Amino acid sequence: MNTLEKLLSNRWFVKAQDKEGYYQVKDDVGEYRTFLTEKLGYHAIVNPYVVKLEKIPAIPENWMGILEFQEPMEYVFLCLTLMFLEDKEVDGQFILSQLTEFMQGTWKQGEIDWTVYQNRRYLVKVLKYCVKCGILQVYDGSEDKFKNDSEADVLYLNTGVSRYFMRNFTTDIMGFASPEDFIGDGWVGLDEDRGIIRRQRVYRRLLMSLGMERTPETEEDFLYVRNYGKNTIEKDFSRYFDCELQVFQNHAFLVLGEEASLGKSFPDASTLSDIALLCASLLRGLTKQGQLETGLRDAVHLSESQFLDILETCKKQYQEGFAKKYREMTTKDFCHTVMEYLERMELIEKRDGQINIRGALCRMAGRYPEDFPAAAGDEDGK
């Protein structure tokens, strides 16, 4: 994995947490600045505490959130924690009760009752995430004790990198009214050069999303891919990692080679990814047999009940190859888990009882080897 792949695959490199990785990335990041700035519009932060690449997507997608968090209140607690740390010295210490008192006094939408187990559970999840990211270090005590006892305390060390967690914005975000405002902030001042904005938007879309679908909204961007694909775009990307740009009539995909490693991708080594590919194979078979019709822009539309039938068929037909967790699931739980995964990965879209199969899934298929059923693994993806 080269330095660019590391920058794209990780949130950041904290010196106090990974000194060797920090210095390696810091020394090499200069080699990629031109590509990152001109082609993607990305800014690399390098200072004595952290090296971070500000990765901004072309469009926000389901899988881009903090996957450890499930509830909006967890994001609220994270923001309040970051606010609390703004006034703390680097390597300064504080106790958990100071943080909870700050949150109570700052949150204006109602009282935060720490005697409520759910609130404590949310906060513990946030604090563990902060420790994992290198924002905090536990000096003494355990968050789990606070989860069970609101009087329990923990002593933390502030590493000082919390101030680099959020993006730097060029304008006042208090005037923002939609997610698109946050995306467009990085292009403030470039309105007179739409070519730069379009190029960076296309490169981001190919790099950060599961392909680009041709729609009335993306027609201009798709034309750019058609015109500059193999001669320019693929060469720019392949200069730094193993990949190939595939352009079809209504879709474009940046397909990674075996040597490339760019963080989250599809397919990956998980059983859920295998199941998605097997379902795609079943869908292709039904389409070829005329039982399902391909609609506008190669999309496949079917009812939710039809899709659930396909998931059930997948489980019955291939479950001997699944990890134990998925083999032993009830059909209902299996269908729910797989559908949730496909929605999160933007491979399907569910609306009004109908399922829209996105182009990325329509273009793929998976099958087991001829000697199937093989011995199933005990761990996910093993």
Coordinates of C-alpha atoms in Angstrom, one line a residue:
M1 CA 0.0 0.0 0.0
N2 CA 1.6 3.3 -1.1
T3 CA 1.2 6.6 0.8
L4 CA -1.7 7.9 -1.4
E5 CA -3.6 4.7 -0.7
K6 CA -3.0 5.1 3.0
L7 CA -4.2 8.7 3.0
L8 CA -7.4 7.7 1.1
S9 CA -8.0 4.6 3.4
N10 CA -7.6 6.2 6.8
R11 CA -9.1 9.2 8.6
W12 CA -5.7 10.5 9.6
F13 CA -2.3 9.5 11.1
V14 CA -1.9 10.7 14.7
K15 CA 1.7 11.0 15.8
A16 CA 1.0 10.0 19.4
Q17 CA -0.9 6.9 18.2
D18 CA 1.3 5.7 15.3
K19 CA 4.6 7.6 15.2
E20 CA 6.1 5.4 12.4
G21 CA 3.1 5.7 10.2
Y22 CA 2.8 9.4 10.8
Y23 CA 6.4 10.1 9.8
Q24 CA 6.2 7.9 6.7
V25 CA 3.1 9.7 5.4
K26 CA 4.4 13.1 6.4
D27 CA 7.6 12.5 4.4
D28 CA 5.8 11.2 1.3
V29 CA 2.7 13.3 1.0
G30 CA 4.4 16.0 -1.0
E31 CA 4.6 13.6 -4.0
Y32 CA 0.9 13.6 -4.4
R33 CA -0.1 17.2 -3.6
T34 CA -0.5 18.2 -7.3
F35 CA -2.8 15.3 -8.1
L36 CA -4.8 15.8 -4.9
T37 CA -5.2 19.6 -5.3
E38 CA -5.8 19.8 -9.1
K39 CA -7.7 16.6 -9.8
L40 CA -9.6 16.1 -6.5
G41 CA -9.6 19.5 -4.9
Y42 CA -8.4 17.9 -1.6
H43 CA -6.2 19.6 1.0
A44 CA -3.6 17.7 3.1
I45 CA -3.2 18.9 6.7
V46 CA 0.4 18.3 8.0
N47 CA 1.4 19.5 11.5
P48 CA 3.4 18.2 14.5
Y49 CA 0.3 16.3 15.7
V50 CA -1.4 14.8 12.7
V51 CA -1.4 14.2 9.0
K52 CA -4.9 14.2 7.4
L53 CA -6.3 14.3 4.0
E54 CA -9.6 16.2 3.8
K55 CA -11.7 13.7 1.8
I56 CA -14.9 15.3 0.5
P57 CA -17.2 13.2 -1.6
A58 CA -19.0 14.4 -4.8
I59 CA -22.3 13.4 -3.2
P60 CA -23.1 12.2 0.4
E61 CA -23.9 8.5 0.6
N62 CA -25.3 6.2 3.2
W63 CA -22.0 4.4 4.0
M64 CA -20.0 7.6 4.6
G65 CA -21.2 8.1 8.1
I66 CA -19.6 6.9 11.3
L67 CA -20.7 3.3 11.1
E68 CA -20.2 2.8 14.9
F69 CA -23.1 5.3 15.4
Q70 CA -26.7 4.3 15.0
E71 CA -28.6 7.2 16.6
P72 CA -28.6 11.0 16.0
M73 CA -27.9 11.6 19.7
E74 CA -24.5 9.9 19.3
Y75 CA -23.5 12.5 16.7
V76 CA -24.8 15.2 19.1
F77 CA -22.6 13.9 21.9
L78 CA -19.6 13.7 19.5
C79 CA -20.0 17.4 18.5
L80 CA -20.4 18.4 22.2
T81 CA -17.2 16.5 23.0
L82 CA -15.3 18.3 20.3
M83 CA -16.6 21.6 21.6
F84 CA -15.5 20.7 25.1
L85 CA -12.0 19.9 23.9
E86 CA -11.6 23.2 22.0
D87 CA -10.6 24.9 25.3
K88 CA -8.4 22.1 26.6
E89 CA -4.6 22.2 26.4
V90 CA -2.8 19.6 24.4
D91 CA -1.8 16.7 26.8
G92 CA -4.1 18.3 29.4
Q93 CA -6.2 16.0 31.6
F94 CA -9.9 16.1 32.5
I95 CA -12.4 13.8 34.2
L96 CA -15.6 12.5 32.7
S97 CA -17.8 14.4 35.1
Q98 CA -16.4 17.7 33.7
L99 CA -17.5 16.6 30.2
T100 CA -21.0 15.6 31.3
E101 CA -21.5 18.9 33.2
F102 CA -20.4 20.8 30.1
M103 CA -22.8 18.9 27.9
Q104 CA -25.7 19.5 30.3
G105 CA -25.0 23.3 30.3
T106 CA -24.4 23.5 26.5
W107 CA -27.2 21.4 25.0
K108 CA -30.2 23.7 24.6
Q109 CA -32.7 21.2 23.2
G110 CA -33.6 19.8 26.6
E111 CA -32.0 18.3 29.8
I112 CA -29.5 15.5 29.5
D113 CA -30.4 13.1 32.3
W114 CA -27.3 10.9 33.0
T115 CA -29.3 8.6 35.3
V116 CA -30.9 7.3 32.1
Y117 CA -29.0 4.3 30.9
Q118 CA -29.5 5.0 27.2
N119 CA -27.8 8.4 27.5
R120 CA -24.8 6.9 29.3
R121 CA -24.6 4.1 26.6
Y122 CA -24.6 6.7 23.8
L123 CA -21.8 8.7 25.5
V124 CA -19.7 5.6 26.2
K125 CA -19.9 4.7 22.5
V126 CA -18.8 8.2 21.5
L127 CA -15.9 8.2 24.0
K128 CA -14.7 4.8 22.9
Y129 CA -14.8 6.1 19.3
C130 CA -12.7 9.1 20.3
V131 CA -10.1 6.9 22.0
K132 CA -10.0 4.6 18.9
C133 CA -9.4 7.7 16.7
G134 CA -6.7 9.0 18.9
I135 CA -8.6 12.1 20.1
L136 CA -8.5 10.9 23.7
Q137 CA -6.4 8.6 25.8
V138 CA -7.8 6.9 28.9
Y139 CA -5.4 7.7 31.8
D140 CA -7.3 6.0 34.6
G141 CA -10.6 4.2 34.9
S142 CA -13.1 2.7 32.4
E143 CA -16.0 4.0 30.4
D144 CA -17.9 0.7 31.0
K145 CA -18.2 1.5 34.7
F146 CA -19.9 4.8 33.8
K147 CA -22.3 2.9 31.6
N148 CA -23.5 1.0 34.6
D149 CA -23.1 3.7 37.2
S150 CA -23.7 7.5 36.5
E151 CA -21.4 8.4 39.4
A152 CA -18.4 6.5 38.0
D153 CA -15.5 8.7 36.7
V154 CA -12.8 8.3 34.2
L155 CA -9.6 10.4 33.8
Y156 CA -8.7 11.3 30.1
L157 CA -5.8 12.9 28.3
N158 CA -6.5 15.3 25.5
T159 CA -4.2 14.5 22.6
G160 CA -4.9 17.8 20.9
V161 CA -6.0 16.4 17.5
S162 CA -9.7 17.0 18.1
R163 CA -9.5 20.4 16.4
Y164 CA -8.6 18.7 13.1
F165 CA -11.5 16.2 13.2
M166 CA -14.0 18.5 11.5
R167 CA -13.4 20.0 8.1
N168 CA -12.1 23.5 7.6
F169 CA -14.8 25.6 5.9
T170 CA -14.2 28.7 3.9
T171 CA -17.5 30.3 4.8
D172 CA -19.8 30.5 7.8
I173 CA -21.8 27.2 7.9
M174 CA -24.6 28.8 9.9
G175 CA -26.1 29.9 6.6
F176 CA -26.1 26.3 5.1
A177 CA -29.5 24.8 4.5
S178 CA -28.7 21.5 2.8
P179 CA -26.0 18.8 2.6
E180 CA -25.1 20.1 -0.9
D181 CA -24.0 23.4 0.8
F182 CA -21.3 21.5 2.7
I183 CA -20.1 19.8 -0.5
G184 CA -20.0 23.0 -2.5
D185 CA -18.1 24.9 0.2
G186 CA -14.8 23.7 -1.2
W187 CA -15.5 25.2 -4.6
V188 CA -16.3 28.7 -3.3
G189 CA -14.4 31.2 -5.5
L190 CA -14.3 28.8 -8.5
D191 CA -17.7 29.7 -9.9
E192 CA -16.0 31.4 -12.8
D193 CA -14.2 28.2 -13.8
R194 CA -16.8 25.5 -14.1
G195 CA -14.3 23.2 -15.8
I196 CA -12.3 22.8 -12.6
I197 CA -15.4 22.1 -10.5
R198 CA -16.6 19.6 -13.0
R199 CA -13.2 17.8 -13.2
Q200 CA -12.9 17.5 -9.4
R201 CA -16.5 16.4 -9.1
V202 CA -16.0 13.6 -11.6
Y203 CA -12.8 12.4 -10.1
R204 CA -14.3 12.4 -6.6
R205 CA -17.3 10.5 -7.8
L206 CA -15.3 7.8 -9.5
L207 CA -13.0 7.5 -6.6
M208 CA -15.4 7.7 -3.7
S209 CA -18.6 6.1 -5.0
L210 CA -19.6 2.8 -6.5
G211 CA -19.5 4.2 -10.0
M212 CA -21.3 7.0 -11.8
E213 CA -24.8 6.5 -13.2
R214 CA -25.9 8.5 -16.2
T215 CA -28.9 10.6 -15.2
P216 CA -30.3 14.0 -16.3
E217 CA -28.4 15.5 -13.3
T218 CA -25.1 13.9 -14.2
E219 CA -25.3 14.2 -18.0
E220 CA -22.6 16.9 -18.2
D221 CA -20.3 14.9 -15.9
F222 CA -20.8 11.7 -17.8
L223 CA -20.0 13.4 -21.1
Y224 CA -16.7 14.5 -19.5
V225 CA -15.9 10.9 -18.6
R226 CA -16.8 9.8 -22.2
N227 CA -14.5 12.4 -23.6
Y228 CA -11.5 12.1 -21.3
G229 CA -11.8 8.6 -19.8
K230 CA -9.1 6.4 -21.2
N231 CA -6.7 9.1 -22.3
T232 CA -6.7 11.3 -19.2
I233 CA -8.8 10.0 -16.2
E234 CA -7.6 6.4 -16.2
K235 CA -4.0 7.5 -16.7
D236 CA -4.2 10.0 -13.8
F237 CA -5.5 7.3 -11.4
S238 CA -3.4 4.4 -12.7
R239 CA -0.3 6.5 -12.2
Y240 CA -0.7 6.0 -8.4
F241 CA -2.6 2.7 -8.0
D242 CA -3.7 -0.4 -9.8
C243 CA -7.0 0.4 -11.5
E244 CA -9.0 0.4 -14.7
L245 CA -11.8 2.8 -15.8
Q246 CA -14.7 1.0 -17.4
V247 CA -17.2 3.2 -19.3
F248 CA -20.6 1.8 -20.5
Q249 CA -23.6 3.5 -22.1
N250 CA -25.1 4.5 -18.9
H251 CA -22.5 3.8 -16.2
A252 CA -18.8 4.4 -15.5
F253 CA -16.8 2.5 -12.9
L254 CA -13.3 2.8 -11.5
V255 CA -12.4 -0.9 -11.1
L256 CA -9.5 -1.7 -8.7
G257 CA -6.9 -4.3 -9.4
E258 CA -5.6 -6.9 -7.0
E259 CA -2.7 -4.7 -6.0
A260 CA -4.9 -1.7 -5.1
S261 CA -6.0 -1.0 -1.5
L262 CA -8.3 2.0 -1.1
G263 CA -10.2 1.4 2.1
K264 CA -13.9 0.5 1.8
S265 CA -14.7 -1.0 -1.6
F266 CA -17.1 -3.5 -3.2
P267 CA -16.7 -6.4 -3.4
D268 CA -14.7 -7.0 -0.3
A269 CA -13.8 -10.1 1.7
S270 CA -17.0 -10.3 3.8
T271 CA -19.8 -12.8 3.6
L272 CA -22.3 -10.0 3.0
S273 CA -20.4 -8.9 -0.1
D274 CA -20.4 -12.6 -1.3
I275 CA -24.2 -12.7 -0.8
A276 CA -24.7 -9.5 -2.7
L277 CA -22.8 -11.0 -5.7
L278 CA -24.8 -14.2 -5.5
C279 CA -28.0 -12.2 -5.5
A280 CA -26.8 -10.3 -8.5
S281 CA -26.2 -13.5 -10.3
L282 CA -29.7 -14.7 -9.6
L283 CA -31.1 -11.3 -10.8
R284 CA -29.1 -11.6 -14.0
G285 CA -30.5 -15.1 -14.6
L286 CA -34.1 -14.0 -14.1
T287 CA -33.5 -11.1 -16.5
K288 CA -32.1 -13.4 -19.2
Q289 CA -35.1 -15.6 -18.8
G290 CA -37.4 -12.7 -19.3
Q291 CA -38.9 -12.9 -15.8
L292 CA -37.5 -9.4 -14.9
E293 CA -37.3 -6.5 -17.3
T294 CA -34.4 -4.1 -17.6
G295 CA -35.7 -0.5 -17.5
L296 CA -34.3 2.9 -18.3
R297 CA -30.5 3.2 -18.0
D298 CA -30.1 -0.6 -17.5
A299 CA -31.8 -0.5 -14.1
V300 CA -33.9 -3.4 -12.8
H301 CA -37.1 -2.6 -11.0
L302 CA -39.1 -5.1 -9.0
S303 CA -41.5 -5.3 -6.0
E304 CA -40.1 -5.7 -2.5
S305 CA -41.8 -9.1 -2.3
Q306 CA -40.1 -10.2 -5.5
F307 CA -36.8 -9.1 -4.1
L308 CA -37.4 -10.9 -0.8
D309 CA -38.1 -14.1 -2.8
I310 CA -34.7 -13.7 -4.4
L311 CA -33.0 -13.3 -1.1
E312 CA -34.7 -16.4 0.3
T313 CA -33.7 -18.4 -2.8
C314 CA -30.1 -17.2 -2.3
K315 CA -30.1 -18.4 1.3
K316 CA -31.6 -21.8 0.4
Q317 CA -29.3 -22.4 -2.5
Y318 CA -25.9 -21.1 -1.2
Q319 CA -26.1 -21.1 2.6
E320 CA -23.6 -24.0 2.9
G321 CA -21.0 -21.6 1.7
F322 CA -21.9 -18.8 4.2
A323 CA -20.1 -18.0 7.5
K324 CA -21.8 -19.6 10.5
K325 CA -23.5 -16.4 11.5
Y326 CA -25.5 -16.2 8.3
R327 CA -26.1 -19.9 7.9
E328 CA -27.9 -19.9 11.3
M329 CA -29.9 -16.8 10.8
T330 CA -33.7 -17.1 10.3
T331 CA -34.8 -16.3 6.8
K332 CA -36.5 -13.1 8.1
D333 CA -33.3 -11.9 9.8
F334 CA -31.2 -12.9 6.8
C335 CA -33.3 -10.9 4.4
H336 CA -33.4 -7.9 6.7
T337 CA -29.6 -7.9 7.2
V338 CA -28.8 -8.3 3.5
M339 CA -31.3 -5.6 2.4
E340 CA -29.9 -3.2 5.0
Y341 CA -26.4 -3.8 3.7
L342 CA -27.3 -3.3 0.1
E343 CA -29.1 -0.1 1.0
R344 CA -26.2 1.2 3.0
M345 CA -23.8 0.4 0.1
E346 CA -26.2 2.3 -2.3
L347 CA -26.5 -0.9 -4.4
I348 CA -30.3 -0.9 -4.1
E349 CA -32.9 1.9 -3.5
K350 CA -36.1 1.1 -1.7
R351 CA -39.1 3.4 -2.4
D352 CA -42.9 2.9 -1.9
G353 CA -42.7 -0.9 -1.8
Q354 CA -40.5 -1.0 -4.9
I355 CA -36.8 -2.0 -5.2
N356 CA -34.5 -0.3 -7.7
I357 CA -31.3 -2.3 -8.4
R358 CA -28.5 0.2 -9.0
G359 CA -26.1 -0.1 -11.9
A360 CA -23.1 -1.2 -9.9
L361 CA -24.9 -4.4 -8.8
C362 CA -26.5 -5.0 -12.2
R363 CA -23.0 -5.1 -13.7
M364 CA -21.6 -7.7 -11.3
A365 CA -22.3 -11.4 -10.5
G366 CA -20.7 -14.0 -8.3
R367 CA -20.7 -17.8 -8.2
Y368 CA -19.1 -20.5 -6.1
P369 CA -16.6 -22.9 -7.7
E370 CA -17.8 -26.1 -9.3
D371 CA -17.1 -28.2 -6.2
F372 CA -19.6 -26.2 -4.2
P373 CA -20.8 -26.7 -1.4
A374 CA -17.4 -26.1 0.1
A375 CA -16.5 -26.0 3.8
A376 CA -18.0 -22.9 5.3
G377 CA -15.9 -20.6 7.5
D378 CA -16.6 -19.8 11.1
E379 CA -15.7 -16.1 10.8
D380 CA -17.2 -13.5 8.5
G381 CA -15.4 -13.7 5.2
K382 CA -13.2 -16.6 6.2

